[in-house]
């Protein structure tokens, strides 16, 4: 893929004796929203830092915007927008100054930066707070300002590390809406997340990472179709009445026993439920739902993503 | 949307030979940032100038009444106030620079993660090191100018050589800022800042700011002569009293080396800390 | 019976609120527990720093002026080190009072929020404020005693009267700590005002209170500053005790000033703590 914005082959990152990224291949195409999905410690953030040219790779090849981060770091970074996992806004400056000064770090002309800041304040719905200091802003506002800041140089590629972690549902939806708007404007985005709903909402394509390697790749729908069933029947039992996995397997294609519930993977949840009832099994509660990426992850790694 | 080609400006030619691109030639943007932040905190910054003036007023007149006159650098007697004033000038250059380069830099490094934010732009560790040291220098220059004016008004300057005390104070501030920043890059927690106090306070008290080297026995004298503040005090005292001699180039060389070592270590360590 | 078996073994009769003094002591105890684990962190600022001043001025500067007539007259004939030491004792308690009552107090409300934790128990704002103040006074006594031993080692203690100097120093420290505590407890910002406090109150106080030289040596227009400075009163007391130079009237006057400051500061602190913890 010659025209990919990011191209990694056998990319590795080692910190002392610990290998955080253990040989991954990634291709991100122009205009798409690409996701890294995985639990904490999967190697997502290390990968993002390498793509952002602030962490030299240990081995393998990496091209960002057609250039080598090891040699052309500043030139690549001039065309990237970065939203780090933890907000690192300048608390000594006002909201507007955060945008203007950051733009100046890119060497953008003063006049341009001033116009751009006004435009981004609108985008982030922060015009009314423009002259306030950063500290008293709410978490959602700070996050929007961080995203606005990352757009000050009109980046071709936007890197978002856990963009909505720690936000309330309302703030998340507002952020998603802003990111969707950027996508329509043609900004390529790479997102890491450990929220399934976020990945399903935002990503055209994603890879599932675990323990520093990629365990699956595809669109959210493809991944669900490939690694899970259409529906899931969730059952809760009294601890002493809980049947063994073997007893449940005849009612589903696959069974996962979690500490607090049993998951039955099946094409038709209703039908499985009826069959269970007919066999005399009486769960405390039963719930039929559609498969999600959470189920894909559970299938691939044997673990839940968020606990 | 307003758009402009942000990529148009490549890094300066010589930096392309450096691996990783640690210098974008834009450290003055950090000065801009500091100046913008200072617009809100200027009373705290400007009033730092008062500290050495308090010392001069109190110790100059108070201790001066106990001491009377002292022999100056060239042997001629000078008032006690004229003796300590250049010492306080050197010490305030040190204090201001060290404070900026340690506490403030540590806060931005570990708590604000401000430098991480800067590294997401074309700026590199060398831009950051030079920009922050440059700000400490500007601030030091401000204090030195203010204090020299007070000295002039109080009649404590007896030679036109004193004009050179300003650039000398800037060099001293640069060297202390560079070393301070290098030291900060090794610090793990606020607890380690006790070590900064342990380095700065004894120098302030013992490096001939308040009394001449002669009060110490010879072994202690040699120890004091190794301290950077001692060389700064000698330099300032020579310039403000007009006792200028070629040996002062040695003091200058001391600070040039100190500044160079500080900048190199600070930039390398920042690179190691930020570009993991 | 089965039910009795489920009751946890360590259990008292229903808890009641502690008495007023008992509550204060509980606050002191909690600070003491923290200090026992972390005392090393404060060793540099509370002991080493004053020691450096003793060496630099008592020994270094003292040897410079040893034979000068002006110095003899100013110190009343005693060696400069002996004259300086009791004053440095008072200066060290005042400095540590200022440090202990600024950022740590604001942190108790804002960052580490230990006060908020205490206020969630039956303890009242008044007990918390007084408890912290008592603790700081106790700590000043402890570090002051250590400093006193060092002073004696370097020959700065002329008589047993220096024990009276320690008492004077602790009273002075408390008289500064109480109003500073009230000031800090009423701060809503990140402590930006503390810089100004150290720069324009604490530093001038240490320089212009007759610690290093008699106040009479200052320009006449500066001298009235010393009279309002609690450190000047404390220094006079500490010196009177160590050198046996005080008159009863002067001593009573200094004591009254410091006691009044302590009382007013404590009252303001209690009010500020109560307002902030139980608004």
PDB file of C-alpha atoms in Angstrom, chain A residues 13 15 49 52-56 69-71 73-75 77-80 82 86-94 97 101-102 104-110 112 115-116 119 133 149 153-154 156 185, chain B residues 1-7 9-11 16 18-24 26 28-30 32-33 36-37 39-41 107-108 112-114 116-125 273-276:
ATOM      1  CA  UNK A  13       9.034  -1.468  21.005  1.00  0.00           C
ATOM      2  CA  UNK A  15      11.398  -0.887  27.345  1.00  0.00           C
ATOM      3  CA  UNK A  49       3.685   7.248  20.492  1.00  0.00           C
ATOM      4  CA  UNK A  52       3.467  10.371  16.745  1.00  0.00           C
ATOM      5  CA  UNK A  53       7.281  10.392  16.364  1.00  0.00           C
ATOM      6  CA  UNK A  54       7.945  10.803  20.080  1.00  0.00           C
ATOM      7  CA  UNK A  55       9.143   7.268  20.747  1.00  0.00           C
ATOM      8  CA  UNK A  56      11.889   5.732  18.612  1.00  0.00           C
ATOM      9  CA  UNK A  69       9.953   9.115  12.069  1.00  0.00           C
ATOM     10  CA  UNK A  70      13.502   8.472  13.216  1.00  0.00           C
ATOM     11  CA  UNK A  71      14.918  10.899  10.692  1.00  0.00           C
ATOM     12  CA  UNK A  73      10.307  13.575  13.235  1.00  0.00           C
ATOM     13  CA  UNK A  74       9.710  17.350  13.218  1.00  0.00           C
ATOM     14  CA  UNK A  75       8.608  17.384   9.570  1.00  0.00           C
ATOM     15  CA  UNK A  77       4.871  16.169  13.437  1.00  0.00           C
ATOM     16  CA  UNK A  78       4.259  19.417  11.563  1.00  0.00           C
ATOM     17  CA  UNK A  79       1.461  17.582   9.708  1.00  0.00           C
ATOM     18  CA  UNK A  80       0.036  15.545  12.620  1.00  0.00           C
ATOM     19  CA  UNK A  82      -2.129  14.599  18.568  1.00  0.00           C
ATOM     20  CA  UNK A  86      -4.130  12.654  29.539  1.00  0.00           C
ATOM     21  CA  UNK A  87      -4.844  16.296  28.789  1.00  0.00           C
ATOM     22  CA  UNK A  88      -1.640  18.315  28.827  1.00  0.00           C
ATOM     23  CA  UNK A  89      -3.073  21.771  28.339  1.00  0.00           C
ATOM     24  CA  UNK A  90      -1.009  24.743  29.407  1.00  0.00           C
ATOM     25  CA  UNK A  91      -2.555  25.680  32.761  1.00  0.00           C
ATOM     26  CA  UNK A  92      -0.718  28.989  32.869  1.00  0.00           C
ATOM     27  CA  UNK A  93      -2.506  30.213  29.754  1.00  0.00           C
ATOM     28  CA  UNK A  94      -6.096  31.061  28.882  1.00  0.00           C
ATOM     29  CA  UNK A  97      -3.892  31.425  24.356  1.00  0.00           C
ATOM     30  CA  UNK A 101       0.596  29.647  21.363  1.00  0.00           C
ATOM     31  CA  UNK A 102       0.320  26.025  20.286  1.00  0.00           C
ATOM     32  CA  UNK A 104       2.983  29.279  17.043  1.00  0.00           C
ATOM     33  CA  UNK A 105       4.937  26.141  17.997  1.00  0.00           C
ATOM     34  CA  UNK A 106       4.177  25.013  14.455  1.00  0.00           C
ATOM     35  CA  UNK A 107       5.665  28.238  13.139  1.00  0.00           C
ATOM     36  CA  UNK A 108       2.289  29.405  11.823  1.00  0.00           C
ATOM     37  CA  UNK A 109       1.991  33.153  11.247  1.00  0.00           C
ATOM     38  CA  UNK A 110       0.478  35.196  14.067  1.00  0.00           C
ATOM     39  CA  UNK A 112      -3.358  33.037  10.790  1.00  0.00           C
ATOM     40  CA  UNK A 115      -8.165  33.501  12.972  1.00  0.00           C
ATOM     41  CA  UNK A 116      -7.702  29.771  13.423  1.00  0.00           C
ATOM     42  CA  UNK A 119     -12.627  29.152  14.417  1.00  0.00           C
ATOM     43  CA  UNK A 133      -7.948  29.874  32.508  1.00  0.00           C
ATOM     44  CA  UNK A 149      -5.689  22.333  19.830  1.00  0.00           C
ATOM     45  CA  UNK A 153      -2.202  23.044  12.083  1.00  0.00           C
ATOM     46  CA  UNK A 154      -4.911  21.473   9.880  1.00  0.00           C
ATOM     47  CA  UNK A 156      -3.614  15.373   7.634  1.00  0.00           C
ATOM     48  CA  UNK A 185     -14.055  16.739   6.205  1.00  0.00           C
TER      49      UNK A 185
ATOM     50  CA  UNK B   1     -11.868  26.738   7.045  1.00  0.00           C
ATOM     51  CA  UNK B   2      -8.774  28.893   7.063  1.00  0.00           C
ATOM     52  CA  UNK B   3      -5.958  26.771   5.802  1.00  0.00           C
ATOM     53  CA  UNK B   4      -2.277  27.283   5.359  1.00  0.00           C
ATOM     54  CA  UNK B   5       0.579  24.952   4.587  1.00  0.00           C
ATOM     55  CA  UNK B   6       2.172  24.306   7.950  1.00  0.00           C
ATOM     56  CA  UNK B   7       4.769  22.066   6.402  1.00  0.00           C
ATOM     57  CA  UNK B   9       9.103  25.484   6.635  1.00  0.00           C
ATOM     58  CA  UNK B  10      11.629  22.674   6.849  1.00  0.00           C
ATOM     59  CA  UNK B  11      13.935  22.291   9.824  1.00  0.00           C
ATOM     60  CA  UNK B  16      18.981  17.137   9.390  1.00  0.00           C
ATOM     61  CA  UNK B  18      20.950  14.909  13.826  1.00  0.00           C
ATOM     62  CA  UNK B  19      19.050  11.683  14.436  1.00  0.00           C
ATOM     63  CA  UNK B  20      15.442  12.096  15.473  1.00  0.00           C
ATOM     64  CA  UNK B  21      15.334  15.810  14.743  1.00  0.00           C
ATOM     65  CA  UNK B  22      15.742  17.238  18.220  1.00  0.00           C
ATOM     66  CA  UNK B  23      15.953  20.874  17.137  1.00  0.00           C
ATOM     67  CA  UNK B  24      13.485  22.781  14.990  1.00  0.00           C
ATOM     68  CA  UNK B  26      11.996  27.583  17.185  1.00  0.00           C
ATOM     69  CA  UNK B  28      11.895  31.578  20.722  1.00  0.00           C
ATOM     70  CA  UNK B  29       8.314  30.259  20.652  1.00  0.00           C
ATOM     71  CA  UNK B  30       8.901  29.075  24.209  1.00  0.00           C
ATOM     72  CA  UNK B  32       6.655  33.778  23.590  1.00  0.00           C
ATOM     73  CA  UNK B  33       4.792  31.209  25.673  1.00  0.00           C
ATOM     74  CA  UNK B  36       2.270  35.256  27.560  1.00  0.00           C
ATOM     75  CA  UNK B  37       1.954  33.315  30.807  1.00  0.00           C
ATOM     76  CA  UNK B  39       1.285  38.643  31.587  1.00  0.00           C
ATOM     77  CA  UNK B  40      -0.880  37.234  34.355  1.00  0.00           C
ATOM     78  CA  UNK B  41       1.814  36.562  36.962  1.00  0.00           C
ATOM     79  CA  UNK B 107       6.381  21.232  37.364  1.00  0.00           C
ATOM     80  CA  UNK B 108       6.058  21.502  33.583  1.00  0.00           C
ATOM     81  CA  UNK B 112       1.663  19.756  33.445  1.00  0.00           C
ATOM     82  CA  UNK B 113       3.248  17.423  30.903  1.00  0.00           C
ATOM     83  CA  UNK B 114       3.739  20.640  28.988  1.00  0.00           C
ATOM     84  CA  UNK B 116       4.963  16.346  26.007  1.00  0.00           C
ATOM     85  CA  UNK B 117       2.473  18.713  24.427  1.00  0.00           C
ATOM     86  CA  UNK B 118       5.288  20.656  22.783  1.00  0.00           C
ATOM     87  CA  UNK B 119       6.828  17.496  21.399  1.00  0.00           C
ATOM     88  CA  UNK B 120       3.611  16.803  19.525  1.00  0.00           C
ATOM     89  CA  UNK B 121       4.578  19.832  17.421  1.00  0.00           C
ATOM     90  CA  UNK B 122       7.753  20.201  15.368  1.00  0.00           C
ATOM     91  CA  UNK B 123       9.594  21.413  18.506  1.00  0.00           C
ATOM     92  CA  UNK B 124      12.302  19.120  19.845  1.00  0.00           C
ATOM     93  CA  UNK B 125      14.129  18.730  23.184  1.00  0.00           C
ATOM     94  CA  UNK B 273      12.884  11.480  29.276  1.00  0.00           C
ATOM     95  CA  UNK B 274      10.491  12.730  26.635  1.00  0.00           C
ATOM     96  CA  UNK B 275      11.354  10.601  23.606  1.00  0.00           C
ATOM     97  CA  UNK B 276      11.082   7.237  25.272  1.00  0.00           C
TER      98      UNK B 276
END
